[in-house]
Short mmCIF file of C-alpha atoms in Angstrom, two decimals:
data_model
loop_
_atom_site.label_atom_id
_atom_site.label_comp_id
_atom_site.label_asym_id
_atom_site.label_seq_id
_atom_site.Cartn_x
_atom_site.Cartn_y
_atom_site.Cartn_z
CA ASN S 1 177.21 112.58 21.69
CA ASP S 2 175.21 110.79 18.93
CA PRO S 3 176.37 106.96 18.31
CA GLY S 4 174.01 106.52 15.44
CA GLU S 5 175.37 109.52 13.60
CA ALA S 6 178.73 108.39 14.08
CA ALA S 7 178.40 105.14 12.89
CA GLN S 8 176.92 106.52 9.84
CA ALA S 9 179.65 109.14 9.32
CA LYS S 10 182.44 106.05 9.90
CA ARG S 11 181.01 104.76 6.38
CA ARG S 12 181.63 107.70 4.34
CA ILE S 13 185.50 108.33 2.69
CA GLY S 14 186.61 110.05 5.18
CA ALA S 15 185.70 111.16 8.59
CA VAL S 16 186.61 111.96 12.21
CA THR S 17 184.51 111.53 15.18
CA LEU S 18 184.89 113.31 18.36
CA GLY S 19 182.63 111.85 21.17
CA HIS S 20 182.58 112.01 25.08
CA LEU S 21 181.21 109.48 27.43
CA PRO S 22 177.71 111.05 28.68
CA PRO S 23 177.85 112.31 32.16
CA PRO S 24 175.94 109.91 34.92
CA MET S 25 172.50 110.60 35.34
CA LYS S 26 171.22 111.47 39.11
CA ASP S 27 167.90 112.99 40.45
CA SER S 28 167.66 116.65 40.44
CA GLU S 29 166.76 118.30 43.86
CA THR S 30 163.00 119.86 43.45
CA PRO S 31 163.03 123.56 44.51
CA ASP S 32 160.71 123.91 47.60
CA ALA S 33 158.23 126.02 45.60
CA LEU S 34 157.81 122.89 43.51
CA LEU S 35 157.82 120.85 46.34
CA GLN S 36 155.15 122.61 48.16
CA LEU S 37 152.86 122.79 44.82
CA GLU S 38 153.50 118.86 44.57
CA ARG S 39 152.38 118.43 48.69
CA LEU S 40 149.60 120.52 47.57
CA GLU S 41 148.87 118.62 44.92
CA VAL S 42 148.82 115.34 46.16
CA SER S 43 147.16 116.87 49.05
CA GLY S 44 144.25 118.15 46.97
CA ARG S 45 143.97 114.59 45.23
CA ILE S 46 143.31 112.87 48.87
CA ASN S 47 140.70 115.55 49.85
CA ARG S 48 139.29 115.25 46.59
CA LEU S 49 138.82 111.21 46.88
CA MET S 50 138.03 111.76 50.51
CA TYR S 51 135.24 114.09 49.64
CA SER S 52 134.00 111.72 46.48
CA ARG S 53 134.03 108.49 49.18
CA LYS S 54 132.20 110.92 51.64
CA VAL S 55 129.82 112.07 49.03
CA LEU S 56 129.05 108.21 48.01
CA LEU S 57 128.58 107.37 51.56
CA LEU S 58 126.02 110.12 52.15
CA LEU S 59 124.20 109.15 49.35
CA ALA S 60 124.22 105.49 50.37
CA VAL S 61 122.79 106.40 53.93
CA CYS S 62 120.12 108.58 52.45
CA GLY S 63 119.22 106.25 49.50
CA SER S 64 118.75 103.63 52.59
CA LEU S 65 116.95 105.96 54.51
CA ILE S 66 114.59 107.19 51.57
CA THR S 67 113.96 103.67 51.24
CA ALA S 68 112.79 102.94 54.59
CA VAL S 69 110.92 105.64 55.17
CA VAL S 70 108.95 104.46 51.79
CA ALA S 71 108.92 101.23 52.74
CA VAL S 72 107.02 102.62 56.21
CA TRP S 73 104.94 104.57 54.29
CA ILE S 74 103.89 101.79 52.09
CA TYR S 75 103.53 99.71 55.28
CA ARG S 76 101.14 102.23 57.13
CA ILE S 77 98.90 102.36 53.76
CA GLU S 78 98.46 98.94 52.96
CA SER S 79 97.94 98.61 56.91
CA ARG S 80 95.29 101.04 57.01
CA ALA S 81 93.64 99.55 54.07
CA LEU S 82 93.93 96.21 55.52
CA SER S 83 92.39 97.45 58.72
CA GLN S 84 89.62 99.69 56.39
CA GLN S 85 88.67 96.50 54.46
CA PHE S 86 88.60 94.23 57.68
CA TYR S 87 86.35 96.61 59.81
CA GLU S 88 84.23 97.16 56.66
CA GLN S 89 83.91 92.99 56.54
CA VAL S 90 83.36 93.12 60.49
CA GLU S 91 80.44 95.68 59.95
CA ASP S 92 78.98 94.23 57.09
CA ARG S 93 79.01 90.54 59.23
CA ALA S 94 77.53 92.08 61.91
CA LEU S 95 74.94 93.90 60.01
CA SER S 96 74.11 90.85 58.57
CA LEU S 97 73.99 88.78 61.88
CA ALA S 98 71.88 91.55 63.38
CA ARG S 99 69.61 91.17 60.87
CA GLU S 100 69.56 87.77 60.78
CA LEU S 101 68.88 88.09 65.15
CA ASP S 102 65.91 90.25 64.28
CA ALA S 103 64.66 88.28 61.61
CA GLY S 104 65.14 84.94 64.44
CA VAL S 105 63.63 87.34 67.35
CA GLU S 106 60.08 88.02 65.07
CA ALA S 107 60.24 84.27 64.14
CA LEU S 108 59.97 83.48 67.71
CA TYR S 109 57.42 85.89 68.54
CA THR S 110 55.24 85.09 66.04
CA LEU S 111 55.71 81.04 66.77
CA GLY S 112 55.16 82.30 70.92
CA GLU S 113 51.98 84.18 69.96
CA VAL S 114 50.59 81.06 68.13
CA ILE S 115 51.12 78.85 71.12
CA ARG S 116 49.87 81.48 73.75
CA PHE S 117 46.49 81.44 72.27
CA VAL S 118 45.56 77.84 71.94
CA ASP S 119 44.91 75.40 74.50
CA SER S 120 46.69 72.54 73.51
CA LEU S 121 49.81 72.28 71.65
CA PRO S 122 50.31 68.36 69.76
CA ALA S 123 53.58 68.09 67.82
CA LEU S 124 51.97 68.06 64.42
CA GLY S 125 50.96 71.38 65.09
CA PHE S 126 54.01 72.72 66.11
CA ASP S 127 56.07 71.57 63.35
CA ASP S 128 53.56 73.26 61.06
CA VAL S 129 53.94 76.59 62.15
CA ALA S 130 57.85 75.73 63.12
CA GLU S 131 58.82 74.82 59.74
CA ALA S 132 56.56 77.57 57.63
CA THR S 133 58.77 79.81 60.44
CA LEU S 134 62.21 77.96 59.45
CA VAL S 135 61.47 78.42 55.86
CA ARG S 136 61.05 81.66 55.29
CA ASN S 137 64.37 81.96 57.92
CA PRO S 138 66.96 80.14 56.82
CA GLY S 139 69.30 81.40 59.30
CA LEU S 140 67.77 79.62 62.21
CA LEU S 141 68.80 76.07 62.99
CA ALA S 142 65.58 74.98 65.05
CA PHE S 143 62.45 75.59 66.99
CA GLU S 144 62.25 73.94 70.32
CA TRP S 145 59.37 73.67 72.84
CA LEU S 146 60.22 73.34 76.51
CA PRO S 147 57.34 73.10 78.91
CA ARG S 148 57.60 73.37 82.68
CA VAL S 149 57.44 70.01 84.40
CA GLY S 150 57.28 69.86 88.25
CA ALA S 151 58.27 66.98 89.88
CA GLY S 152 55.44 65.38 90.41
CA GLN S 153 54.40 65.54 86.87
CA LEU S 154 57.85 64.04 85.63
CA GLN S 155 56.49 60.38 85.62
CA ALA S 156 53.52 61.41 83.86
CA TYR S 157 55.12 63.68 81.32
CA GLU S 158 57.66 61.15 80.27
CA ALA S 159 54.92 58.43 79.85
CA GLN S 160 52.96 60.68 77.46
CA GLN S 161 56.13 61.66 75.57
CA GLN S 162 56.57 57.75 75.27
CA ARG S 163 54.17 57.52 73.00
CA TYR S 164 55.81 59.33 70.47
CA HIS S 165 59.64 58.47 70.98
CA ALA S 166 60.03 55.26 72.43
CA GLY S 167 62.36 55.63 75.41
CA PHE S 168 61.75 59.18 76.15
CA LYS S 169 63.22 60.37 79.42
CA VAL S 170 64.41 63.77 80.46
CA GLN S 171 68.08 64.03 80.53
CA HIS S 172 70.76 66.91 81.93
CA PHE S 173 74.01 67.80 80.74
CA ALA S 174 77.29 65.83 81.13
CA ARG S 175 79.21 67.99 83.32
CA ASP S 176 82.21 67.95 80.50
CA GLY S 177 79.62 69.36 78.19
CA GLU S 178 79.45 65.98 75.85
CA GLY S 179 76.35 64.57 75.92
CA VAL S 180 73.51 63.76 78.21
CA ILE S 181 73.00 61.81 81.42
CA LEU S 182 69.63 60.46 82.92
CA ALA S 183 68.17 63.34 85.02
CA PRO S 184 67.71 62.53 88.44
CA ARG S 185 64.34 62.26 89.48
CA ASP S 186 63.70 64.81 92.79
CA LEU S 187 64.49 67.92 91.46
CA PRO S 188 61.59 70.53 91.84
CA GLU S 189 61.40 71.43 88.19
CA TYR S 190 62.56 70.62 84.89
CA PHE S 191 62.50 72.10 81.34
CA PRO S 192 62.61 69.80 78.81
CA VAL S 193 62.91 69.58 75.34
CA THR S 194 59.77 68.17 74.26
CA TYR S 195 59.21 69.30 70.64
CA VAL S 196 61.86 70.32 67.63
CA THR S 197 61.79 71.07 64.54
CA PRO S 198 63.21 69.72 62.38
CA LEU S 199 63.28 66.20 64.24
CA ASN S 200 65.60 65.19 61.72
CA GLY S 201 69.27 65.78 62.91
CA ASN S 202 67.95 67.10 66.29
CA GLU S 203 66.95 63.74 68.18
CA SER S 204 69.79 64.10 70.38
CA ALA S 205 68.21 67.25 72.05
CA LEU S 206 64.98 65.96 73.00
CA GLY S 207 64.64 65.88 76.91
CA ALA S 208 67.38 67.63 77.09
CA ASP S 209 66.76 69.75 80.58
CA PHE S 210 67.84 73.30 80.15
CA LEU S 211 67.92 73.95 83.97
CA SER S 212 71.21 71.48 84.18
CA GLU S 213 73.58 73.20 82.06
CA GLY S 214 74.76 77.07 82.99
CA GLU S 215 74.29 79.34 79.90
CA ARG S 216 71.04 77.45 78.56
CA ARG S 217 69.72 77.86 82.41
CA ASN S 218 70.71 81.65 82.47
CA ALA S 219 69.06 82.17 79.23
CA LEU S 220 66.12 80.35 80.62
CA LEU S 221 65.78 82.10 83.64
CA GLN S 222 66.49 85.46 82.48
CA ALA S 223 63.80 85.10 79.83
CA TRP S 224 61.51 83.74 82.31
CA HIS S 225 61.87 86.65 85.00
CA SER S 226 62.13 89.59 82.48
CA GLY S 227 59.20 88.40 80.27
CA GLU S 228 61.28 89.12 76.82
CA PHE S 229 63.19 87.41 75.11
CA SER S 230 67.06 86.19 75.68
CA LEU S 231 70.33 85.31 74.00
CA SER S 232 72.45 82.99 75.71
CA SER S 233 76.42 83.14 74.66
CA PRO S 234 77.98 80.84 72.42
CA LEU S 235 77.68 77.71 73.28
CA LYS S 236 78.33 73.82 72.08
CA LEU S 237 74.78 72.40 70.71
CA LEU S 238 74.05 68.68 71.25
CA GLN S 239 72.92 68.40 67.49
CA MET S 240 76.30 70.36 66.06
CA GLU S 241 79.45 68.82 64.93
CA SER S 242 82.16 68.88 66.97
CA GLY S 243 83.92 72.22 67.61
CA ALA S 244 80.84 74.27 65.92
CA ARG S 245 79.05 76.72 67.91
CA GLY S 246 75.70 78.47 68.10
CA ALA S 247 73.51 80.68 70.30
CA LEU S 248 69.83 80.07 71.78
CA LEU S 249 67.09 82.52 71.58
CA VAL S 250 64.49 82.10 74.67
CA LEU S 251 61.40 83.11 74.75
CA PRO S 252 58.87 82.45 77.59
CA VAL S 253 55.16 81.50 76.97
CA TYR S 254 53.55 82.22 80.10
CA PHE S 255 49.91 81.00 78.57
CA GLY S 256 48.35 78.57 76.35
CA ARG S 257 50.88 75.64 77.39
CA PRO S 258 50.20 72.05 76.96
#
């Protein structure tokens, strides 16, 4: 049943070959025991494959959860650090403002005591004391002197101030908060800005009546009635650029007014 061996034998001196056709091939039937074994093997492979996929999926989910937890943890740490830094900056700024406010109050009381014990207050004297105080307190923008002027004194007061500032008039703050307008002549009293130091850059404040604007009036009346200094709410000052805001420290002086 080997064609190759038969072909070689024919080339010899004499040979007789006997052969037969090979039987047709067909699938043999697998015994039940082997079929069960094959099924078990295939099922095991499928189970191992499914287990591997489950393990990979579980690892991916765990990795995502760990990444999310670490990200949240880092975010909280960074948020706490930023919050701590922000609070420290706010606290430092608050302490700085408190120190500036304390220095401003002391400067205001010093200037008030000087004014209290003089019979008259010329502009030159006010400027000298105020300028010396501003040099030692750079956080202050300016000092202003606002005498109480009654309705019967208004004309004489304006005439006196026009000797130093041409065209001086008592003015009221406009309703929109932008600029000033001429004050009515028939009000019972006024508190106009008479002196301002430094004058350069603050000319627009001269003659402005603090009683004509809400926040300024509140600070002035509070100081007047309490006898202590008062601090206004943040407001737009006439001499400051558009959008900039400041605050007023007001101290009443009951004696020695000009």
